[in-house]
Amino acid sequence: MIHVKRDFEVKLSKNEVVAPVLPVQENRMPLSNLDLLLPPMDVGVFFCYKKPENFTFESMMVVLKKALAQTLVSYYAFVGELVKNEAGEPEILYNNRGVDFVEALADVEIKDLDLYNPDATVEGKLVPKRKKGLLAIQATQLKCGGMVVACTFSHRMADAYSANMFLVSWAEMALSKPLTQIPSFCRSILFPRRPTIYDVSVDNMYVPISTLPPPPEANDQGSDADDDQIAISRIYYIQSDRINDLQLLANADNGSSSSKRKRTKLEAFSAFLWKMIAAGEFNRNDKFCRLGIVVDGRTRLINGDENQAKLIEPYFGNVLSIPFGEKKIEELKERPLSWIANEIHEFLESAVTKEHFLGLIDWVEAHRPEPCLAKIYCSGASEEEPAVVVSSGQHFPVKKMNFGWGEPCFGSYHFPWGGKSGYVMPMPSPKGNGDWIVYMHLLKGQLELIETNAANVFSPLTCQYLCLD
């Protein structure tokens, strides 16, 4: 029997601000049009390390802080804070504030961490709360001598690609390696065109916040039914064989025609997830269910142009779009996985082009300074219509996060956001064998149904899946 511990205590032992080794000249930098599409929310990430042989916790802190101070010279956007400009829009103020760095001690061993339930063990304990700055870091010493290193950053200034770039640079600096990628904060590469041009399809994906209906009034009368409508976070393990099986099912009716390209693992997984969520919507067959997939626009804007690649590959900021599909729940229940995967592929086609991202930049410009938002974030037309966003974390750099005492035995993003739609991120297992770690933030009832009906696919994460040997 696997023992887990959820009620452990975490004591903060030290709190300081780490500044770059070279001061940054005070300045302001506007957010790009694509940054402005992100609501004010934070994203967390954490890595678990076994007890090292030749390092104490104190010596590891010296390495982490020294490397951070050096890395912040290149990633100077993190040493400021978000302020508002004259138009009321957020922008970055470089003021050498530095990065909050917390040291803590947790009365738990790494093998006893209940990582399946991050709401109980990660949230508010191992991942820090971001306060005034744009990045917060916490290093927690565990009872066994292991450690958890966690970061929380503002999503308004960085997407997962940018965050991964920073994390890898931090680890490289700790090993005295040259940085693989020097970040660029050149906002001009995402300037709008004159005159602005965009397709009407963007209006179906994004919306000015002022046009949204007011949120429903809170219901103070709790019940078991209401309990199923509470959003919670869980982390699962999916073996590569199960992923391959889903991909085979997603391609079952595609034949060998060159016009029907093979559906990807992400498309197959998303189709299965969409179908599972719809299956739990009893007596709501006439309602709709939405599924969106986050698309990184860097490769689309590069579009094979080597000169563009030199500008866009190191770009630090948000370059995202979230196309989504909307289908009747009855249809999702009855149709085969291959049909659902084809529907996903079809709505993705609209957002995997250079013109789509140029048009999205122009669309934001046409609506400024009005704040706008992806429609999928707003869920469906009512609380009865479920929605979920899938974001691929397959480039999550868990194997590259070696600061000198070995690779992490586990790592994951942590994103318990307050949106109406759910959020799911599949990431590579630290074992590097093709298995997946999947972070899921969904309604409690949806997760219970998935665990019941898809137990052969989703295994609750336990220490047996960690690289502890």
Coordinates of N, CA, C and O in Angstrom, one line a residue, residues 4-10 46 106-108 112-127 231-235 414 416 439-441:
V4 N 0.6 8.2 1.6 CA 0.8 9.6 1.2 C 0.5 10.5 2.4 O -0.3 10.1 3.3
K5 N 1.0 11.7 2.4 CA 0.9 12.6 3.5 C 0.4 14.0 2.9 O 1.0 14.5 2.0
R6 N -0.8 14.5 3.4 CA -1.3 15.7 2.8 C -1.3 16.8 3.9 O -1.3 18.0 3.5
D7 N -1.3 16.5 5.2 CA -1.4 17.5 6.2 C -0.1 17.9 6.8 O 0.0 18.2 8.0
F8 N 1.0 17.8 6.0 CA 2.3 18.2 6.5 C 2.4 19.8 6.6 O 1.7 20.5 6.0
E9 N 3.4 20.1 7.5 CA 3.5 21.6 7.7 C 4.7 22.1 7.0 O 5.8 21.4 6.8
V10 N 4.6 23.3 6.4 CA 5.7 24.0 5.7 C 6.0 25.3 6.5 O 5.1 26.1 6.7
F46 N 6.8 23.4 -10.7 CA 7.6 22.9 -9.7 C 8.4 21.6 -10.1 O 7.9 20.9 -10.9
A106 N 9.7 21.5 4.8 CA 8.5 20.8 4.9 C 8.7 19.5 5.6 O 9.7 18.8 5.4
D107 N 7.8 19.2 6.5 CA 7.8 18.0 7.3 C 7.3 16.8 6.6 O 6.3 16.2 7.0
V108 N 7.9 16.4 5.4 CA 7.4 15.3 4.6 C 8.5 14.8 3.8 O 9.4 15.6 3.4
D112 N 6.4 10.5 0.1 CA 5.1 10.6 0.7 C 4.3 11.7 0.2 O 3.1 11.9 0.7
L113 N 4.8 12.5 -0.7 CA 4.0 13.6 -1.3 C 2.9 13.1 -2.1 O 3.0 12.3 -3.0
D114 N 1.7 13.6 -1.8 CA 0.5 13.2 -2.6 C 0.4 14.1 -3.8 O -0.4 15.1 -3.9
L115 N 1.2 13.9 -4.8 CA 1.2 14.7 -6.0 C 0.0 14.5 -6.9 O -0.3 15.4 -7.7
Y116 N -0.7 13.4 -6.7 CA -2.0 13.2 -7.4 C -3.0 14.3 -7.0 O -3.8 14.8 -7.8
N117 N -2.9 14.8 -5.8 CA -3.8 15.9 -5.3 C -3.0 17.1 -5.0 O -2.7 17.4 -3.8
P118 N -2.6 17.9 -6.0 CA -1.8 19.1 -5.8 C -2.5 20.2 -5.0 O -1.9 21.1 -4.4
D119 N -3.9 20.1 -4.9 CA -4.6 21.1 -4.1 C -4.2 21.0 -2.7 O -4.2 22.0 -1.9
A120 N -3.9 19.8 -2.2 CA -3.6 19.5 -0.8 C -2.1 19.7 -0.5 O -1.8 20.0 0.6
T121 N -1.3 19.3 -1.5 CA 0.1 19.3 -1.2 C 1.0 20.3 -1.9 O 2.1 20.6 -1.4
V122 N 0.5 20.9 -2.9 CA 1.3 21.8 -3.7 C 0.8 23.3 -3.5 O 1.6 24.2 -3.2
E123 N -0.5 23.5 -3.7 CA -1.1 24.8 -3.6 C -0.9 25.4 -2.2 O -1.3 24.7 -1.2
G124 N -0.3 26.5 -2.2 CA -0.2 27.2 -0.9 C 0.9 26.6 0.0 O 1.1 27.1 1.1
K125 N 1.6 25.6 -0.4 CA 2.6 25.0 0.4 C 4.0 25.0 -0.3 O 5.0 25.5 0.2
L126 N 4.0 24.4 -1.5 CA 5.3 24.2 -2.2 C 5.5 25.2 -3.4 O 6.6 25.5 -3.8
V127 N 4.4 25.7 -3.9 CA 4.4 26.7 -5.0 C 4.1 28.1 -4.3 O 3.1 28.3 -3.7
A231 N -14.3 23.2 -9.0 CA -13.1 22.9 -9.8 C -11.9 22.5 -8.9 O -11.6 23.1 -7.9
I232 N -11.3 21.4 -9.2 CA -10.2 20.8 -8.4 C -9.1 20.4 -9.4 O -9.3 20.3 -10.6
S233 N -7.9 20.2 -8.8 CA -6.7 19.8 -9.6 C -6.3 18.4 -9.3 O -6.3 18.0 -8.1
R234 N -5.9 17.7 -10.3 CA -5.4 16.3 -10.1 C -4.2 16.1 -11.1 O -4.2 16.8 -12.2
I235 N -3.3 15.2 -10.8 CA -2.2 14.9 -11.7 C -2.3 13.4 -12.0 O -2.3 12.6 -11.0
H414 N 1.5 23.9 -12.6 CA 0.5 24.0 -11.6 C -0.4 25.2 -11.9 O 0.1 26.4 -11.8
P416 N -4.1 26.2 -11.2 CA -5.5 26.2 -10.7 C -6.2 27.5 -10.9 O -6.6 28.2 -10.0
Y439 N -1.5 17.2 -16.0 CA -2.1 18.0 -15.0 C -3.5 18.4 -15.5 O -3.7 18.8 -16.6
M440 N -4.5 18.2 -14.6 CA -5.9 18.5 -15.0 C -6.6 19.3 -13.9 O -6.6 19.0 -12.7
H441 N -7.2 20.4 -14.4 CA -8.0 21.3 -13.5 C -9.4 21.3 -14.0 O -9.7 22.1 -15.0

